[in-house]
Amino acid sequence: MPDPTRHTRTSETLGAMTALLPRWSEWKPAFRAPGADLLAGLVVALVALPLALGFGVSTGLGAAAGLTTAIVAGVVAAVFGGSRFQISGPTGAMTVVLVPIVAEYGPTGVLAVGLMAGVVLLVLAVAGIGRAVRYMPAPVIEGFTAGIAVVIALQQIPAALGIADARGEKVWQSAFDAARSFVSHASVLSPAVALAVAVVMLVGGRLVPKIPFSLVAVAAATVATRLFDLDIARIGAIPSSLSVPTLSFLHLGDLTTLVAPAFAVAALAALESLLSATAADSMGVGARHNPDRELFGQGLANIAAPLFGGVPATGAIARTAVNVRSGARTRLAALTHALILAAIMYAAAGLVADIPLAALAGVLLATTVRMVETASIRAITRASGADTVVMVATFLVTVVFDLVTAVAVGVGFAAVLALRAIARSATVEQVPLDALDAVSAEEGELLRQHIVAYRIDGALFFGAAHSFLLELADVSDVQVVILRMSRVSTIDATGAIVLEDAISELEHRGITVLISGAKPEHLRPLTALGVFATGGDDVRRSFDTTPQAIAYARTLVADVDLDPRVGS
């Protein structure tokens, strides 16, 4: 007979896969009224051009690789991605990860890493991992972003100073080496160009935000360089068309050594893309992205880009924000941006070749200033000391080590501090019996001499269990202890073991322990550990209500002359 559960699982899998594919309904509004999307795509393309060239140069693969990535990944992600506003391409955060990979494995290694990362992203999409980004703590995101800004700025120091042979494994090392070389052979031309471009972008962008001052500043620097024949490093010749797709960079024998870098690139691509899509949702009216489909689109984009010689790509927060603010309504804007960049490659490659490297460095330096949300950072520092620790730790690890390690450390710090806060919120409090049961003053006094009740609030887990044990260890001179567990939110194995130890210690001293109000899911680990048996007299040690437990406790202290009434 056919297995119905297997058929159900197959149907669910097919349904999940279908949900990751593009639909015609997403494009209908674009073709009915394309004007706003076409204009937004043009504005984004003008902003993206210098960034794509600059990030390509920063990776070490050249400006052409950055432009290729913006075109190929931009088209694929626009069609298959999960956000209608997302702009994909080379980014500063990805550049930070790629620079050491280029140094260790060379250009072909980076292409292979990008393709492998794309496959990993597809697996994450099918597995439904995209929704996990909503649990990323805000201090980790802010520390991560600020750290990326500093790393990108440090990457631009050699080009901004006109130093071509700066050395160092880490970006701060190469920046220091470039500064030392500049002091020995100072030339103000490159720093002046970089500073001028950055100032024009920052000041002009604040005064007239609708004008793409990054392109204006780069164009002006390029024209001045040609007019005055300035001796300054330039991009150099780039291809006037996309290369023929190939897998020649893929060597099966090297794949095992590239697994770790591929996972690092995939993790960053997923994180940055989902954060960018989330930010776009907050800026767009009625927008809501599909996180798993976004990973699916980024996976396909990272598989496609290396085939044409492009570097790994991800969603670009700054360009996506420009897209939304320029009036984009559908995916057509992102697609238009990529097609315009392709037209520039085919028609204006010669002009692009004359752009000074220092001008691109100025563009990226200005970009880093805009990346840092000082208001958010101040808000987090005012919120709590724990959040500040998480943010600072993430920031420092990002700058000194790498981005993936920084996220891991930041999330780890956040988890530890959160557990510490939960552990502190767990309390064990003695409760007067006359507040729990209707008794006379005389009887209440007699009960208090023999029975004591404790209320446990919060989570009884490994972080709070030992303080609980110390609290109960002080109990003495009573015959019965009632543990009220109705307010326990959760109990883990460590909490159950410590509770079992506390009960055993009390019983060893001749004190009977009763439990009231415990939920079935909380009793389950206690029963599994042997705290309660499943039959016999032990069943009576757990009660649904505290008055029932008190009534039973009275029968255990029969040697005292108490009223035999049972509380209700």
Coordinates of C-alpha atoms in Angstrom, one line a residue:
M1 CA 0.0 0.0 0.0
P2 CA 1.2 3.5 -0.7
D3 CA 2.4 5.5 2.3
P4 CA 0.0 8.5 2.8
T5 CA 2.5 10.3 5.1
R6 CA 5.2 10.1 2.4
H7 CA 2.8 11.6 -0.1
T8 CA 2.0 14.4 2.3
R9 CA 5.7 15.1 2.9
T10 CA 6.3 15.2 -0.9
S11 CA 3.4 17.6 -1.4
E12 CA 4.7 19.9 1.3
T13 CA 8.2 19.8 -0.2
L14 CA 6.9 20.7 -3.7
G15 CA 4.8 23.4 -2.2
A16 CA 7.8 24.9 -0.4
M17 CA 9.9 24.8 -3.6
T18 CA 7.1 26.4 -5.6
A19 CA 6.9 29.3 -3.1
L20 CA 10.5 30.1 -3.9
L21 CA 9.9 30.7 -7.6
P22 CA 8.9 34.1 -9.2
R23 CA 5.3 34.8 -10.1
W24 CA 3.9 36.8 -12.9
S25 CA 1.7 38.7 -10.5
E26 CA 4.8 40.4 -9.1
W27 CA 5.5 42.0 -12.5
K28 CA 2.0 43.1 -13.6
P29 CA 2.1 46.4 -11.7
A30 CA 5.5 47.2 -13.3
F31 CA 4.3 46.8 -16.8
R32 CA 1.0 48.8 -16.2
A33 CA 2.9 51.9 -14.9
P34 CA 6.7 51.5 -15.3
G35 CA 7.7 55.2 -15.1
A36 CA 8.5 55.3 -11.4
D37 CA 10.5 52.1 -11.4
L38 CA 12.5 53.1 -14.5
L39 CA 13.5 56.4 -12.9
A40 CA 14.4 54.8 -9.6
G41 CA 16.5 52.2 -11.5
L42 CA 18.4 55.0 -13.2
V43 CA 19.1 56.8 -10.0
V44 CA 20.3 53.6 -8.3
A45 CA 22.5 52.8 -11.3
L46 CA 24.3 56.2 -11.0
V47 CA 24.9 55.6 -7.3
A48 CA 25.9 52.0 -7.8
L49 CA 28.4 52.5 -10.6
P50 CA 31.3 54.0 -8.5
L51 CA 30.5 51.7 -5.6
A52 CA 30.7 48.6 -7.8
L53 CA 34.0 49.7 -9.4
G54 CA 35.4 50.6 -6.0
F55 CA 34.5 47.4 -4.3
G56 CA 35.8 45.4 -7.3
V57 CA 39.2 47.1 -6.9
S58 CA 39.2 46.6 -3.1
T59 CA 38.8 42.8 -3.5
G60 CA 41.8 42.6 -5.7
L61 CA 40.0 41.2 -8.7
G62 CA 39.7 44.6 -10.4
A63 CA 37.0 47.1 -11.3
A64 CA 35.6 44.8 -14.0
A65 CA 34.8 42.1 -11.5
G66 CA 32.8 44.5 -9.4
L67 CA 30.8 45.8 -12.3
T68 CA 30.2 42.3 -13.6
T69 CA 28.9 41.3 -10.2
A70 CA 26.5 44.3 -10.0
I71 CA 25.1 43.4 -13.5
V72 CA 24.8 39.6 -13.3
A73 CA 23.8 39.3 -9.6
G74 CA 21.6 42.4 -9.9
V75 CA 19.5 40.8 -12.6
V76 CA 19.3 37.3 -11.1
A77 CA 18.4 38.6 -7.6
A78 CA 15.9 41.1 -9.0
V79 CA 14.0 38.2 -10.6
F80 CA 14.3 35.5 -8.0
G81 CA 14.9 37.3 -4.7
G82 CA 12.3 37.7 -2.0
S83 CA 12.2 41.5 -1.8
R84 CA 10.7 43.8 -4.4
F85 CA 13.1 46.6 -3.4
Q86 CA 16.4 44.8 -2.9
I87 CA 19.5 45.9 -4.9
S88 CA 22.2 43.2 -5.0
G89 CA 25.8 43.5 -5.9
P90 CA 29.3 43.8 -4.4
T91 CA 29.3 45.3 -0.9
G92 CA 31.9 46.6 1.5
A93 CA 31.0 43.9 4.1
M94 CA 31.6 41.2 1.5
T95 CA 34.8 42.8 0.4
V96 CA 36.1 42.6 3.9
V97 CA 35.7 38.8 3.8
L98 CA 37.0 38.4 0.3
V99 CA 40.3 40.2 0.7
P100 CA 42.0 37.5 2.8
I101 CA 40.5 34.8 0.6
V102 CA 42.0 36.4 -2.5
A103 CA 45.4 36.6 -0.7
E104 CA 45.3 32.9 0.2
Y105 CA 43.6 31.3 -2.7
G106 CA 43.9 33.8 -5.6
P107 CA 41.2 35.1 -8.0
T108 CA 40.1 31.6 -9.1
G109 CA 39.7 30.5 -5.5
V110 CA 37.3 33.5 -4.9
L111 CA 35.2 32.5 -7.9
A112 CA 34.9 28.9 -6.6
V113 CA 34.1 30.2 -3.1
G114 CA 31.3 32.3 -4.5
L115 CA 29.7 29.5 -6.5
M116 CA 29.9 27.1 -3.4
A117 CA 28.4 29.8 -1.2
G118 CA 25.6 30.1 -3.7
V119 CA 24.8 26.4 -3.3
V120 CA 24.9 26.8 0.5
L121 CA 22.4 29.6 0.3
L122 CA 20.1 27.5 -1.8
V123 CA 20.2 24.8 0.8
L124 CA 19.5 27.3 3.5
A125 CA 16.5 28.6 1.5
V126 CA 15.0 25.2 1.0
A127 CA 15.6 24.4 4.7
G128 CA 13.6 27.5 5.8
I129 CA 16.6 29.2 7.6
G130 CA 15.7 32.7 6.4
R131 CA 13.3 33.4 9.2
A132 CA 16.0 33.0 11.8
V133 CA 17.4 36.5 11.1
R134 CA 14.5 38.1 13.1
Y135 CA 16.2 36.7 16.2
M136 CA 19.4 38.7 15.6
P137 CA 19.9 41.1 18.6
A138 CA 20.0 44.8 17.7
P139 CA 23.3 45.4 19.5
V140 CA 25.0 42.7 17.4
I141 CA 23.7 44.4 14.2
E142 CA 24.8 47.8 15.2
G143 CA 28.3 46.7 16.4
F144 CA 28.6 44.6 13.2
T145 CA 27.6 47.6 11.0
A146 CA 30.0 50.0 12.8
G147 CA 32.8 47.5 12.6
I148 CA 32.2 47.0 8.8
A149 CA 32.4 50.8 8.4
V150 CA 35.7 51.0 10.1
V151 CA 37.1 48.1 8.2
I152 CA 36.0 49.5 4.8
A153 CA 37.6 52.9 5.7
L154 CA 40.8 51.2 6.6
Q155 CA 40.8 49.3 3.3
Q156 CA 40.7 52.7 1.5
I157 CA 43.7 54.2 3.2
P158 CA 46.3 52.9 0.7
A159 CA 44.4 54.1 -2.3
A160 CA 43.5 57.4 -0.7
L161 CA 47.2 58.0 0.1
G162 CA 48.4 56.8 -3.3
I163 CA 50.3 53.8 -1.9
A164 CA 50.1 50.7 -4.2
D165 CA 52.2 48.3 -2.3
A166 CA 50.9 48.4 1.3
R167 CA 51.4 45.1 3.2
G168 CA 49.7 43.4 6.0
E169 CA 47.4 40.4 6.6
K170 CA 44.8 42.5 8.4
V171 CA 43.3 45.7 7.0
W172 CA 44.5 47.7 10.0
Q173 CA 48.0 46.4 9.4
S174 CA 48.0 47.4 5.7
A175 CA 46.5 50.8 6.5
F176 CA 49.3 51.4 9.1
D177 CA 51.9 50.3 6.5
A178 CA 50.4 52.7 3.9
A179 CA 50.5 55.6 6.4
R180 CA 54.1 54.8 7.2
S181 CA 55.1 54.7 3.5
F182 CA 53.1 57.9 2.9
V183 CA 55.1 59.8 5.5
S184 CA 58.3 58.7 3.8
H185 CA 57.2 59.7 0.3
A186 CA 54.4 62.3 0.9
S187 CA 52.3 63.4 -2.1
V188 CA 49.2 65.4 -1.5
L189 CA 47.6 64.7 -4.9
S190 CA 45.8 61.4 -4.0
P191 CA 44.7 62.4 -0.5
A192 CA 43.4 65.7 -1.9
V193 CA 41.3 63.9 -4.6
A194 CA 39.9 61.4 -2.1
L195 CA 39.1 64.1 0.5
A196 CA 37.4 66.3 -2.1
V197 CA 35.2 63.5 -3.4
A198 CA 34.2 62.5 0.1
V199 CA 33.4 66.1 1.1
V200 CA 31.3 66.7 -2.0
M201 CA 29.4 63.5 -1.4
L202 CA 28.7 64.2 2.3
V203 CA 27.9 67.9 2.1
G204 CA 26.1 67.8 -1.3
G205 CA 24.1 64.7 -0.2
R206 CA 22.9 66.5 2.9
L207 CA 22.0 69.7 1.0
V208 CA 20.4 68.1 -2.1
P209 CA 19.9 64.4 -1.4
K210 CA 18.2 63.7 -4.7
I211 CA 21.3 64.3 -6.7
P212 CA 23.8 61.4 -7.0
F213 CA 26.8 63.3 -5.8
S214 CA 29.0 60.2 -5.8
L215 CA 28.8 60.1 -9.6
V216 CA 29.2 63.9 -9.9
A217 CA 32.3 63.9 -7.7
V218 CA 33.9 60.9 -9.5
A219 CA 33.1 62.5 -12.9
A220 CA 34.7 65.8 -11.9
A221 CA 37.8 64.1 -10.5
T222 CA 38.1 62.1 -13.8
V223 CA 37.8 65.2 -16.0
A224 CA 40.3 67.2 -13.9
T225 CA 42.8 64.3 -14.0
R226 CA 42.6 64.2 -17.8
L227 CA 42.6 68.0 -18.4
F228 CA 45.6 68.6 -16.2
D229 CA 47.3 65.2 -17.0
L230 CA 47.7 64.5 -13.3
D231 CA 50.1 61.8 -12.3
I232 CA 47.7 59.6 -10.3
A233 CA 46.8 55.9 -10.3
R234 CA 43.7 55.1 -12.3
I235 CA 41.4 52.1 -12.8
G236 CA 42.9 51.1 -16.2
A237 CA 41.2 49.3 -19.0
I238 CA 38.2 47.2 -18.3
P239 CA 36.3 44.8 -20.7
S240 CA 33.6 46.4 -22.8
S241 CA 31.4 43.4 -22.5
L242 CA 30.6 40.5 -20.2
S243 CA 32.9 37.5 -20.5
V244 CA 31.7 34.2 -21.8
P245 CA 30.4 32.1 -18.8
T246 CA 32.8 29.3 -17.8
L247 CA 33.6 26.9 -15.1
S248 CA 37.3 26.8 -15.8
F249 CA 38.1 28.2 -12.3
L250 CA 36.5 25.2 -10.6
H251 CA 39.1 22.6 -9.7
L252 CA 37.6 19.6 -7.9
G253 CA 40.8 18.8 -5.9
D254 CA 40.7 22.3 -4.3
L255 CA 37.1 22.3 -3.2
T256 CA 37.7 20.7 0.3
T257 CA 40.1 23.5 1.2
L258 CA 37.5 26.1 0.2
V259 CA 34.6 24.7 2.2
A260 CA 35.2 27.0 5.3
P261 CA 35.6 30.2 3.3
A262 CA 32.4 29.3 1.3
F263 CA 30.4 28.9 4.5
A264 CA 31.8 32.2 5.8
V265 CA 30.8 34.0 2.5
A266 CA 27.3 32.3 2.6
A267 CA 26.7 33.3 6.2
L268 CA 27.6 36.9 5.5
A269 CA 25.6 37.0 2.2
A270 CA 22.5 35.6 4.1
L271 CA 22.9 38.0 7.0
E272 CA 23.5 41.2 5.0
S273 CA 20.8 40.4 2.5
L274 CA 18.1 39.6 5.1
L275 CA 19.0 42.7 7.1
S276 CA 18.8 44.8 4.0
A277 CA 15.5 43.3 3.0
T278 CA 14.2 44.0 6.5
A279 CA 15.3 47.6 6.4
A280 CA 13.6 48.0 3.0
D281 CA 10.3 46.6 4.5
S282 CA 10.5 49.4 7.2
M283 CA 10.9 52.1 4.5
G284 CA 8.4 50.8 1.9
V285 CA 4.7 51.0 2.2
G286 CA 3.0 47.6 2.4
A287 CA 6.2 45.8 1.8
R288 CA 7.0 42.5 3.3
H289 CA 9.8 40.3 2.0
N290 CA 10.0 36.5 1.9
P291 CA 13.2 35.6 3.8
D292 CA 13.6 32.1 2.4
R293 CA 13.0 33.2 -1.1
E294 CA 15.5 36.0 -0.6
L295 CA 18.1 33.4 0.3
F296 CA 17.1 31.5 -2.8
G297 CA 17.6 34.5 -5.1
Q298 CA 20.9 35.4 -3.5
G299 CA 22.0 31.8 -3.9
L300 CA 21.2 31.8 -7.6
A301 CA 22.9 35.2 -8.0
N302 CA 26.1 33.9 -6.4
I303 CA 26.1 30.8 -8.6
A304 CA 25.7 33.0 -11.7
A305 CA 28.1 35.8 -10.9
P306 CA 31.3 33.7 -10.8
L307 CA 30.5 32.1 -14.1
F308 CA 31.1 35.6 -15.7
G309 CA 34.1 36.5 -13.5
G310 CA 32.2 38.3 -10.8
V311 CA 32.8 38.2 -7.0
P312 CA 30.3 37.0 -4.4
A313 CA 27.3 39.3 -4.0
T314 CA 24.8 40.2 -1.4
G315 CA 21.9 42.6 -0.8
A316 CA 23.3 46.2 -0.5
I317 CA 21.7 48.2 2.3
A318 CA 22.7 51.7 1.0
R319 CA 21.7 51.1 -2.6
T320 CA 18.4 49.4 -1.5
A321 CA 17.6 52.5 0.6
V322 CA 18.3 54.7 -2.4
N323 CA 15.9 52.5 -4.5
V324 CA 13.1 52.9 -2.0
R325 CA 13.6 56.6 -1.5
S326 CA 13.7 57.2 -5.3
G327 CA 10.1 55.9 -5.6
A328 CA 10.6 52.3 -6.6
R329 CA 7.4 50.2 -6.5
T330 CA 8.3 46.8 -8.0
R331 CA 11.2 44.6 -9.0
L332 CA 11.5 46.4 -12.3
A333 CA 13.6 49.1 -10.6
A334 CA 16.3 46.7 -9.4
L335 CA 16.3 45.0 -12.9
T336 CA 16.6 48.4 -14.6
H337 CA 19.6 49.4 -12.4
A338 CA 21.5 46.2 -13.5
L339 CA 20.6 46.7 -17.2
I340 CA 21.8 50.4 -17.1
L341 CA 25.1 49.2 -15.6
A342 CA 25.4 46.7 -18.5
A343 CA 24.8 49.5 -21.0
I344 CA 27.5 51.6 -19.3
M345 CA 30.0 48.7 -19.6
Y346 CA 29.2 48.2 -23.3
A347 CA 29.2 51.9 -24.2
A348 CA 31.5 53.7 -21.8
A349 CA 34.3 51.3 -20.8
G350 CA 36.9 53.8 -22.0
L351 CA 35.7 56.6 -19.8
V352 CA 35.5 54.3 -16.8
A353 CA 39.2 53.3 -17.3
D354 CA 40.3 56.9 -16.5
I355 CA 38.6 57.1 -13.1
P356 CA 41.3 57.8 -10.4
L357 CA 41.5 55.1 -7.7
A358 CA 41.7 57.8 -5.1
A359 CA 38.3 59.1 -6.2
L360 CA 36.8 55.7 -5.7
A361 CA 38.5 55.6 -2.2
G362 CA 36.8 58.9 -1.4
V363 CA 33.4 57.5 -2.4
L364 CA 33.8 54.5 -0.1
L365 CA 35.1 56.7 2.7
A366 CA 32.0 58.8 2.5
T367 CA 29.9 55.6 2.4
T368 CA 31.4 54.4 5.6
V369 CA 30.4 57.7 7.3
R370 CA 26.8 57.2 6.2
M371 CA 26.7 53.6 7.3
V372 CA 27.0 54.4 11.0
E373 CA 23.7 55.2 12.7
T374 CA 24.9 57.3 15.6
A375 CA 21.4 57.7 17.0
S376 CA 20.9 53.9 17.2
I377 CA 24.3 53.5 18.9
R378 CA 23.5 56.2 21.5
A379 CA 20.1 54.6 22.1
I380 CA 21.7 51.2 22.7
T381 CA 24.4 52.6 25.1
R382 CA 21.6 54.3 27.1
A383 CA 19.4 51.2 27.1
S384 CA 21.7 48.9 29.3
G385 CA 25.2 48.0 30.1
A386 CA 24.7 44.5 28.8
D387 CA 23.6 45.8 25.3
T388 CA 26.7 48.1 25.3
V389 CA 29.0 45.2 26.0
V390 CA 27.5 43.1 23.2
M391 CA 27.8 46.0 20.7
V392 CA 31.4 46.9 21.6
A393 CA 32.5 43.2 21.6
T394 CA 31.0 42.7 18.1
F395 CA 32.6 45.9 16.9
L396 CA 36.0 45.1 18.1
V397 CA 36.0 41.5 16.8
T398 CA 34.8 42.8 13.4
V399 CA 37.7 45.2 13.2
V400 CA 40.5 43.0 14.6
F401 CA 39.4 39.6 13.3
D402 CA 36.6 39.0 10.8
L403 CA 32.9 39.4 10.3
V404 CA 31.6 35.9 10.8
T405 CA 33.6 35.5 14.0
A406 CA 32.2 38.9 15.1
V407 CA 28.6 37.8 14.6
A408 CA 29.3 34.5 16.4
V409 CA 30.9 36.4 19.3
G410 CA 28.2 39.0 19.4
V411 CA 25.4 36.4 19.5
G412 CA 27.3 34.4 22.1
F413 CA 27.7 37.4 24.3
A414 CA 24.0 38.3 23.9
A415 CA 22.9 34.8 24.7
V416 CA 25.1 34.6 27.9
L417 CA 23.9 38.0 29.1
A418 CA 20.3 37.1 28.3
L419 CA 20.6 33.9 30.3
R420 CA 22.2 35.8 33.1
A421 CA 19.2 38.2 33.2
I422 CA 16.7 35.3 33.1
A423 CA 18.6 33.6 35.9
R424 CA 18.5 36.8 38.0
S425 CA 14.8 37.1 37.4
A426 CA 14.1 33.6 38.8
T427 CA 13.2 33.8 42.5
V428 CA 12.3 31.5 45.4
E429 CA 10.1 33.2 47.9
Q430 CA 8.6 31.9 51.2
V431 CA 4.8 32.5 51.3
P432 CA 2.8 32.8 54.5
L433 CA 0.3 29.9 54.9
D434 CA -2.5 32.1 56.0
A435 CA -2.3 33.8 52.6
L436 CA -2.8 30.4 51.0
D437 CA -5.5 28.7 53.1
A438 CA -8.4 29.9 55.2
V439 CA -7.3 29.1 58.8
S440 CA -7.7 30.7 62.2
A441 CA -4.9 32.6 63.7
E442 CA -4.2 29.8 66.3
E443 CA -4.2 27.1 63.6
G444 CA -2.1 29.3 61.3
E445 CA 0.6 29.5 64.0
L446 CA 0.6 25.8 64.5
L447 CA 0.8 25.2 60.7
R448 CA 3.7 27.6 60.4
Q449 CA 5.6 25.6 63.0
H450 CA 5.4 22.5 60.9
I451 CA 4.7 23.5 57.3
V452 CA 6.5 26.0 55.1
A453 CA 5.6 27.0 51.5
Y454 CA 7.9 28.4 48.8
R455 CA 6.8 30.0 45.5
I456 CA 9.2 29.5 42.5
D457 CA 8.9 32.2 39.9
G458 CA 10.6 32.3 36.4
A459 CA 12.8 29.8 34.7
L460 CA 14.4 27.0 36.7
F461 CA 17.3 26.2 34.4
F462 CA 21.1 25.7 34.7
G463 CA 21.7 29.5 35.2
A464 CA 19.4 29.8 38.2
A465 CA 19.2 26.3 39.7
H466 CA 22.1 26.5 42.1
S467 CA 20.9 29.6 43.8
F468 CA 17.6 27.8 44.2
L469 CA 19.4 24.9 45.9
L470 CA 21.2 27.3 48.3
E471 CA 17.9 28.9 49.2
L472 CA 16.2 25.5 50.1
A473 CA 19.3 24.3 51.9
D474 CA 18.5 26.8 54.7
V475 CA 15.1 25.2 55.5
S476 CA 15.0 23.6 58.9
D477 CA 12.7 22.9 61.9
V478 CA 9.7 22.0 59.8
Q479 CA 8.1 18.7 58.8
V480 CA 6.7 19.6 55.4
V481 CA 7.9 21.9 52.5
I482 CA 5.4 22.8 49.8
L483 CA 6.9 24.0 46.5
R484 CA 4.5 26.1 44.5
M485 CA 5.5 25.7 40.8
S486 CA 2.5 27.3 39.0
R487 CA 4.7 30.3 38.0
V488 CA 7.6 28.3 36.7
S489 CA 8.0 29.2 33.0
T490 CA 10.4 26.4 32.1
I491 CA 12.6 23.8 33.6
D492 CA 15.6 22.1 32.0
A493 CA 17.6 19.0 32.8
T494 CA 19.9 20.9 35.1
G495 CA 17.0 22.5 37.0
A496 CA 15.3 19.1 37.4
I497 CA 18.5 17.5 38.7
V498 CA 19.1 20.3 41.2
L499 CA 15.5 20.2 42.3
E500 CA 15.9 16.4 42.8
D501 CA 19.0 17.0 44.8
A502 CA 17.2 19.6 47.0
I503 CA 14.3 17.2 47.6
S504 CA 16.6 14.4 48.5
E505 CA 18.6 16.6 50.9
L506 CA 15.4 17.7 52.6
E507 CA 14.0 14.2 52.9
H508 CA 17.4 13.0 54.3
R509 CA 16.7 15.5 57.1
G510 CA 13.2 14.0 57.7
I511 CA 11.4 16.8 55.8
T512 CA 8.6 15.8 53.3
V513 CA 8.5 17.8 50.1
L514 CA 5.2 18.4 48.2
I515 CA 4.7 20.1 44.9
S516 CA 1.6 22.1 43.8
G517 CA 0.5 23.6 40.5
A518 CA 3.3 22.1 38.4
K519 CA 2.5 21.8 34.7
P520 CA 2.6 18.4 33.0
E521 CA 5.7 19.4 30.9
H522 CA 7.5 20.3 34.1
L523 CA 6.6 17.1 35.9
R524 CA 7.8 15.0 33.0
P525 CA 11.6 15.6 33.6
L526 CA 11.1 15.2 37.3
T527 CA 9.4 11.8 36.8
A528 CA 12.1 10.8 34.4
L529 CA 14.8 11.5 37.0
G530 CA 13.0 9.5 39.6
V531 CA 11.8 12.4 41.7
F532 CA 8.3 11.0 41.5
A533 CA 7.3 7.5 40.8
T534 CA 4.4 6.8 38.5
G535 CA 2.3 4.8 41.1
G536 CA 1.9 4.1 44.7
D537 CA 2.0 6.7 47.5
D538 CA 4.4 8.9 45.5
V539 CA 1.6 10.0 43.3
R540 CA 0.2 12.0 46.2
R541 CA 3.3 14.2 46.4
S542 CA 2.1 16.3 43.4
F543 CA -1.1 18.3 43.7
D544 CA -3.0 20.5 41.3
T545 CA -3.6 23.3 43.9
T546 CA -1.8 24.6 46.9
P547 CA -4.8 24.1 49.3
Q548 CA -4.8 20.4 48.3
A549 CA -1.2 20.2 49.2
I550 CA -1.8 21.9 52.6
A551 CA -4.6 19.5 53.3
Y552 CA -2.4 16.5 52.7
A553 CA 0.4 18.1 54.7
R554 CA -2.0 18.3 57.7
T555 CA -2.3 14.5 57.7
L556 CA 1.5 14.3 57.9
V557 CA 1.7 16.3 61.1
A558 CA -1.1 14.5 62.9
D559 CA 0.9 14.4 66.1
V560 CA 0.1 18.1 66.4
D561 CA -3.4 19.0 67.6
L562 CA -4.7 20.6 64.4
D563 CA -8.2 21.1 63.1
P564 CA -8.7 18.3 60.6
R565 CA -10.5 20.6 58.1
V566 CA -9.3 20.4 54.5
G567 CA -8.8 23.8 52.8
S568 CA -10.8 24.3 49.7

